[in-house]
């Protein structure tokens, strides 16, 4: 009986220790969510305005820019797939990787970000289809993102890619997110015209075509940064939810183990009293 009590007691201590870890991870994830959510709310407005500006600018050009249409020819598409470096975040990585496989074809190239994507799209299996940019990672370092944006712009101009897309996790709210895909190049051209009296065209200080060329790197940087930021927000939100579920499961298991321990302890006490009474009668 004492062995059963000791075994249950060890399990209780083990669950309590695990719960301390999951609780700490939940608190850390909660703090990161608050920080990233504030940053996301501020930066998403900036990125959206930049996207709208480029769309309006493309509509203003007398001739369609090559930045606003896919490159012609039998060219591959580059997909930047964003996952996390760490686990314990529920189905965050699994969902985005499954979603990526529904979009990416054998002809396309993949730029994995995050250790989970790098491990999944490994060189041994995908070979030259895996593209890596030295300075592009999950650090949200704008200087590195700008350098990579310059490379992407150059490669698109050199007709290496038909288009450049990013597969990331779209943050919906504090309890849900979903994998999504967004275009980096070509830019999304606004529809409409400036011919009507209600649609007065904007005036630019320099040639619109030259202006679009000069703004392309800042625009690409804003898009990449915003998607990396949103993915990290979704990751931390998923981790917080996963750790919250783990805490609930630990509490439930502790309740069951405590009841089991108390029953076994009561049974042991009853048996000892019975033995003592029986010995006294003899």
Tab-separated table of C-alpha atoms in Angstrom:
chain	number	residue	atom	x	y	z
A	1	UNK	CA	0.000	0.000	0.000
A	2	UNK	CA	2.859	2.390	0.873
A	3	UNK	CA	4.397	1.826	-2.574
A	4	UNK	CA	1.140	2.902	-4.212
A	5	UNK	CA	1.025	6.014	-2.036
A	6	UNK	CA	4.605	6.935	-2.895
A	7	UNK	CA	3.962	6.394	-6.597
A	8	UNK	CA	0.888	8.654	-6.534
A	9	UNK	CA	2.770	11.243	-4.512
A	10	UNK	CA	5.617	11.281	-7.050
A	11	UNK	CA	3.110	11.761	-9.885
A	12	UNK	CA	1.519	14.676	-8.055
A	13	UNK	CA	4.912	16.342	-7.595
A	14	UNK	CA	5.749	15.731	-11.255
A	15	UNK	CA	2.497	17.310	-12.455
A	16	UNK	CA	2.982	20.258	-10.102
A	17	UNK	CA	6.489	20.845	-11.479
A	18	UNK	CA	5.211	20.666	-15.058
A	19	UNK	CA	2.413	23.068	-14.235
A	20	UNK	CA	4.910	25.609	-12.913
A	21	UNK	CA	6.695	25.500	-16.282
A	22	UNK	CA	3.518	25.805	-18.356
A	23	UNK	CA	2.259	28.617	-16.137
A	24	UNK	CA	5.528	30.520	-16.572
A	25	UNK	CA	5.393	30.009	-20.343
A	26	UNK	CA	1.801	31.248	-20.388
A	27	UNK	CA	2.773	34.431	-18.525
A	28	UNK	CA	5.704	35.047	-20.876
A	29	UNK	CA	3.515	34.483	-23.939
A	30	UNK	CA	0.871	36.834	-22.528
A	31	UNK	CA	3.437	39.593	-22.064
A	32	UNK	CA	4.752	39.074	-25.606
A	33	UNK	CA	1.240	39.118	-27.052
A	34	UNK	CA	0.538	42.507	-25.464
A	35	UNK	CA	3.787	43.935	-26.818
A	36	UNK	CA	3.387	42.465	-30.320
A	37	UNK	CA	-0.298	43.399	-30.530
A	38	UNK	CA	0.477	47.047	-29.833
A	39	UNK	CA	3.278	47.011	-32.397
A	40	UNK	CA	1.088	45.226	-34.938
A	41	UNK	CA	-1.785	47.687	-34.558
A	42	UNK	CA	0.590	50.600	-35.108
A	43	UNK	CA	2.559	49.128	-38.001
A	44	UNK	CA	-0.325	47.519	-39.902
A	45	UNK	CA	-1.783	50.977	-40.597
A	46	UNK	CA	1.566	52.102	-42.002
A	47	UNK	CA	1.915	48.990	-44.181
A	48	UNK	CA	-1.657	49.301	-45.472
A	49	UNK	CA	-1.143	52.948	-46.391
A	50	UNK	CA	2.048	52.032	-48.226
A	51	UNK	CA	0.215	49.299	-50.104
A	52	UNK	CA	-2.593	51.715	-51.047
A	53	UNK	CA	-0.070	54.308	-52.177
A	54	UNK	CA	1.656	51.852	-54.507
A	55	UNK	CA	-1.689	50.687	-55.859
A	56	UNK	CA	-2.786	54.253	-56.598
A	57	UNK	CA	0.597	55.055	-58.113
A	58	UNK	CA	0.404	52.039	-60.426
A	59	UNK	CA	-3.015	53.194	-61.617
A	60	UNK	CA	-1.663	56.685	-62.341
A	61	UNK	CA	1.126	55.469	-64.644
A	62	UNK	CA	0.449	56.098	-68.341
A	63	UNK	CA	1.810	52.613	-69.080
A	64	UNK	CA	1.453	49.618	-66.809
A	65	UNK	CA	4.560	49.000	-64.726
A	66	UNK	CA	6.178	45.575	-64.756
A	67	UNK	CA	5.950	45.715	-60.949
A	68	UNK	CA	2.163	45.495	-61.179
A	69	UNK	CA	1.993	42.330	-63.301
A	70	UNK	CA	3.488	38.855	-63.202
A	71	UNK	CA	6.636	38.204	-65.195
A	72	UNK	CA	5.914	36.527	-68.509
A	73	UNK	CA	7.291	33.075	-69.218
A	74	UNK	CA	7.520	29.631	-67.696
A	75	UNK	CA	8.966	30.946	-64.442
A	76	UNK	CA	8.718	29.591	-60.887
A	77	UNK	CA	7.044	31.349	-57.991
A	78	UNK	CA	9.010	32.059	-54.819
A	79	UNK	CA	7.102	31.293	-51.605
A	80	UNK	CA	8.409	32.615	-48.296
A	81	UNK	CA	7.013	30.248	-45.633
A	82	UNK	CA	6.956	31.649	-42.090
A	83	UNK	CA	6.915	29.304	-39.086
A	84	UNK	CA	8.438	29.508	-35.601
A	85	UNK	CA	11.768	28.594	-34.061
A	86	UNK	CA	10.150	27.026	-30.997
A	87	UNK	CA	7.388	24.504	-30.405
A	88	UNK	CA	4.702	24.261	-27.710
A	89	UNK	CA	2.412	26.595	-29.665
A	90	UNK	CA	-0.427	24.246	-30.506
A	91	UNK	CA	-1.119	23.601	-34.188
A	92	UNK	CA	0.507	26.860	-35.317
A	93	UNK	CA	3.348	25.286	-37.314
A	94	UNK	CA	1.372	22.259	-38.481
A	95	UNK	CA	-1.406	24.374	-39.936
A	96	UNK	CA	0.856	26.716	-41.908
A	97	UNK	CA	2.959	23.832	-43.301
A	98	UNK	CA	-0.146	21.892	-44.381
A	99	UNK	CA	-1.502	25.032	-45.997
A	100	UNK	CA	1.789	25.586	-47.822
A	101	UNK	CA	1.601	22.126	-49.410
A	102	UNK	CA	-1.825	22.932	-50.847
A	103	UNK	CA	-0.381	25.922	-52.720
A	104	UNK	CA	3.244	25.174	-53.596
A	105	UNK	CA	3.833	23.144	-56.767
A	106	UNK	CA	6.846	21.094	-57.839
A	107	UNK	CA	8.025	23.965	-60.038
A	108	UNK	CA	8.026	26.574	-57.272
A	109	UNK	CA	10.853	27.578	-54.950
A	110	UNK	CA	10.631	27.846	-51.172
A	111	UNK	CA	12.293	30.236	-48.738
A	112	UNK	CA	11.638	28.739	-45.262
A	113	UNK	CA	11.763	30.993	-42.205
A	114	UNK	CA	11.888	29.569	-38.705
A	115	UNK	CA	13.555	26.320	-37.636
A	116	UNK	CA	10.323	24.348	-38.091
A	117	UNK	CA	10.020	25.317	-41.764
A	118	UNK	CA	13.757	24.903	-42.358
A	119	UNK	CA	13.615	21.393	-40.906
A	120	UNK	CA	10.476	20.560	-42.910
A	121	UNK	CA	11.712	21.926	-46.241
A	122	UNK	CA	15.199	20.469	-45.906
A	123	UNK	CA	17.891	20.533	-48.565
A	124	UNK	CA	18.108	16.724	-48.669
A	125	UNK	CA	14.500	16.409	-49.834
A	126	UNK	CA	13.879	19.612	-51.794
A	127	UNK	CA	17.416	20.328	-53.026
A	128	UNK	CA	17.828	23.494	-55.077
A	129	UNK	CA	14.142	24.328	-54.595
A	130	UNK	CA	15.056	25.684	-51.158
A	131	UNK	CA	16.223	29.301	-51.275
A	132	UNK	CA	17.785	31.044	-48.287
A	133	UNK	CA	18.547	34.729	-47.853
A	134	UNK	CA	21.420	35.260	-45.455
A	135	UNK	CA	19.899	38.191	-43.581
A	136	UNK	CA	16.260	37.108	-43.588
A	137	UNK	CA	15.073	35.498	-40.331
A	138	UNK	CA	12.502	36.023	-37.596
A	139	UNK	CA	14.443	38.759	-35.778
A	140	UNK	CA	12.371	41.652	-37.246
A	141	UNK	CA	15.614	43.504	-37.933
A	142	UNK	CA	14.583	46.170	-40.443
A	143	UNK	CA	18.109	46.641	-41.785
A	144	UNK	CA	18.286	42.968	-42.733
A	145	UNK	CA	14.795	43.055	-44.215
A	146	UNK	CA	15.760	46.043	-46.371
A	147	UNK	CA	18.808	44.177	-47.704
A	148	UNK	CA	16.675	41.162	-48.601
A	149	UNK	CA	14.054	43.425	-50.210
A	150	UNK	CA	16.747	44.776	-52.513
A	151	UNK	CA	17.663	41.227	-53.541
A	152	UNK	CA	14.039	40.264	-54.169
A	153	UNK	CA	13.523	43.372	-56.275
A	154	UNK	CA	16.658	42.622	-58.316
A	155	UNK	CA	15.687	38.968	-58.846
A	156	UNK	CA	12.175	39.950	-59.941
A	157	UNK	CA	13.627	42.464	-62.408
A	158	UNK	CA	16.001	39.793	-63.726
A	159	UNK	CA	12.994	37.520	-64.393
A	160	UNK	CA	14.030	34.866	-61.902
A	161	UNK	CA	10.553	34.726	-60.343
A	162	UNK	CA	7.120	34.894	-61.884
A	163	UNK	CA	5.860	36.313	-58.594
A	164	UNK	CA	6.884	36.410	-54.935
A	165	UNK	CA	4.432	35.333	-52.231
A	166	UNK	CA	4.553	34.912	-48.453
A	167	UNK	CA	2.717	32.147	-46.581
A	168	UNK	CA	2.158	33.238	-42.999
A	169	UNK	CA	-0.368	32.999	-40.166
A	170	UNK	CA	-3.050	35.668	-40.189
A	171	UNK	CA	-3.973	36.889	-36.703
A	172	UNK	CA	-7.759	37.055	-36.270
A	173	UNK	CA	-8.170	37.574	-32.527
A	174	UNK	CA	-6.719	36.442	-29.212
A	175	UNK	CA	-8.024	32.894	-29.579
A	176	UNK	CA	-7.905	32.185	-33.307
A	177	UNK	CA	-5.651	32.599	-36.311
A	178	UNK	CA	-5.433	30.994	-39.731
A	179	UNK	CA	-2.760	30.317	-42.355
A	180	UNK	CA	-2.904	32.707	-45.274
A	181	UNK	CA	-0.971	33.805	-48.349
A	182	UNK	CA	-0.179	37.347	-49.469
A	183	UNK	CA	1.488	38.738	-52.543
A	184	UNK	CA	4.762	40.657	-52.321
A	185	UNK	CA	5.374	41.069	-56.030
A	186	UNK	CA	3.675	42.014	-58.252
A	187	UNK	CA	1.914	44.787	-56.354
A	188	UNK	CA	-1.867	44.851	-56.294
A	189	UNK	CA	-2.985	47.458	-58.776
A	190	UNK	CA	-5.941	49.668	-57.908
A	191	UNK	CA	-8.915	49.539	-60.252
A	192	UNK	CA	-10.567	52.590	-61.738
A	193	UNK	CA	-9.455	55.614	-63.712
A	194	UNK	CA	-8.774	59.309	-63.340
A	195	UNK	CA	-10.981	60.386	-66.241
A	196	UNK	CA	-14.104	61.303	-64.278
A	197	UNK	CA	-14.608	64.675	-62.632
A	198	UNK	CA	-14.857	63.013	-59.216
A	199	UNK	CA	-11.540	61.229	-59.629
A	200	UNK	CA	-8.858	63.894	-59.787
A	201	UNK	CA	-5.402	62.361	-60.275
A	202	UNK	CA	-2.717	63.090	-57.672
A	203	UNK	CA	0.335	65.179	-58.506
A	204	UNK	CA	3.818	63.888	-57.800
A	205	UNK	CA	7.039	65.863	-57.514
A	206	UNK	CA	8.891	63.422	-59.760
A	207	UNK	CA	8.108	61.079	-62.600
A	208	UNK	CA	5.598	58.438	-61.336
A	209	UNK	CA	7.541	55.589	-62.904
A	210	UNK	CA	10.762	56.712	-61.265
A	211	UNK	CA	8.922	57.264	-58.002
A	212	UNK	CA	7.567	53.714	-58.023
A	213	UNK	CA	11.050	52.372	-58.676
A	214	UNK	CA	12.467	54.357	-55.745
A	215	UNK	CA	9.657	53.338	-53.378
A	216	UNK	CA	9.779	49.645	-54.238
A	217	UNK	CA	12.361	48.619	-51.621
A	218	UNK	CA	10.624	50.477	-48.731
A	219	UNK	CA	7.327	48.980	-49.885
A	220	UNK	CA	8.705	45.430	-49.991
A	221	UNK	CA	10.298	45.947	-46.580
A	222	UNK	CA	7.004	47.087	-45.081
A	223	UNK	CA	5.126	44.073	-46.475
A	224	UNK	CA	7.699	41.516	-45.304
A	225	UNK	CA	8.032	43.130	-41.883
A	226	UNK	CA	4.262	43.291	-41.355
A	227	UNK	CA	3.788	39.604	-42.247
A	228	UNK	CA	6.647	38.486	-39.993
A	229	UNK	CA	5.237	40.597	-37.182
A	230	UNK	CA	1.726	39.216	-37.630
A	231	UNK	CA	3.037	35.651	-37.705
A	232	UNK	CA	4.907	36.138	-34.453
A	233	UNK	CA	1.804	37.648	-32.871
A	234	UNK	CA	-0.222	34.600	-33.957
A	235	UNK	CA	2.525	32.284	-32.671
A	236	UNK	CA	2.597	33.820	-29.192
A	237	UNK	CA	-1.192	33.882	-29.076
A	238	UNK	CA	-1.287	30.182	-29.985
A	239	UNK	CA	1.365	29.415	-27.369
A	240	UNK	CA	-0.578	31.268	-24.693
A	241	UNK	CA	-3.737	29.304	-25.556
A	242	UNK	CA	-1.807	26.009	-25.608
A	243	UNK	CA	-0.237	26.689	-22.212
A	244	UNK	CA	-3.613	27.725	-20.803
A	245	UNK	CA	-5.063	24.382	-21.930
A	246	UNK	CA	-2.041	22.605	-20.449
A	247	UNK	CA	-2.651	24.341	-17.110
A	248	UNK	CA	-6.301	23.304	-17.127
A	249	UNK	CA	-5.341	19.710	-17.899
A	250	UNK	CA	-2.743	19.766	-15.124
A	251	UNK	CA	-5.300	21.067	-12.634
A	252	UNK	CA	-7.750	18.360	-13.657
A	253	UNK	CA	-5.102	15.674	-13.340
A	254	UNK	CA	-3.997	17.021	-9.951
A	255	UNK	CA	-7.569	16.828	-8.683
A	256	UNK	CA	-7.853	13.190	-9.787
A	257	UNK	CA	-4.466	12.268	-8.321
A	258	UNK	CA	-5.261	14.018	-5.049
A	259	UNK	CA	-8.529	12.109	-4.727
A	260	UNK	CA	-6.696	8.885	-5.596
A	261	UNK	CA	-3.989	9.644	-3.036
A	262	UNK	CA	-6.508	10.494	-0.290
A	263	UNK	CA	-8.480	7.312	-0.952
A	264	UNK	CA	-5.327	5.189	-0.850
A	265	UNK	CA	-4.152	6.964	2.307
A	266	UNK	CA	-7.531	6.494	3.986
A	267	UNK	CA	-7.511	2.839	2.993
A	268	UNK	CA	-4.020	2.417	4.461
A	269	UNK	CA	-5.061	4.077	7.731
A	270	UNK	CA	-8.170	1.893	7.940
A	271	UNK	CA	-6.071	-1.229	7.355
A	272	UNK	CA	-3.575	-0.225	10.064
A	273	UNK	CA	-6.390	0.416	12.564
A	274	UNK	CA	-7.926	-2.958	11.714
A	275	UNK	CA	-4.588	-4.678	12.248
A	276	UNK	CA	-4.071	-2.912	15.590
A	277	UNK	CA	-7.571	-3.791	16.812
A	278	UNK	CA	-7.167	-7.370	15.639
A	279	UNK	CA	-3.839	-7.685	17.448
A	280	UNK	CA	-5.301	-6.271	20.666
A	281	UNK	CA	-8.170	-8.794	20.619
A	282	UNK	CA	-5.700	-11.649	20.262
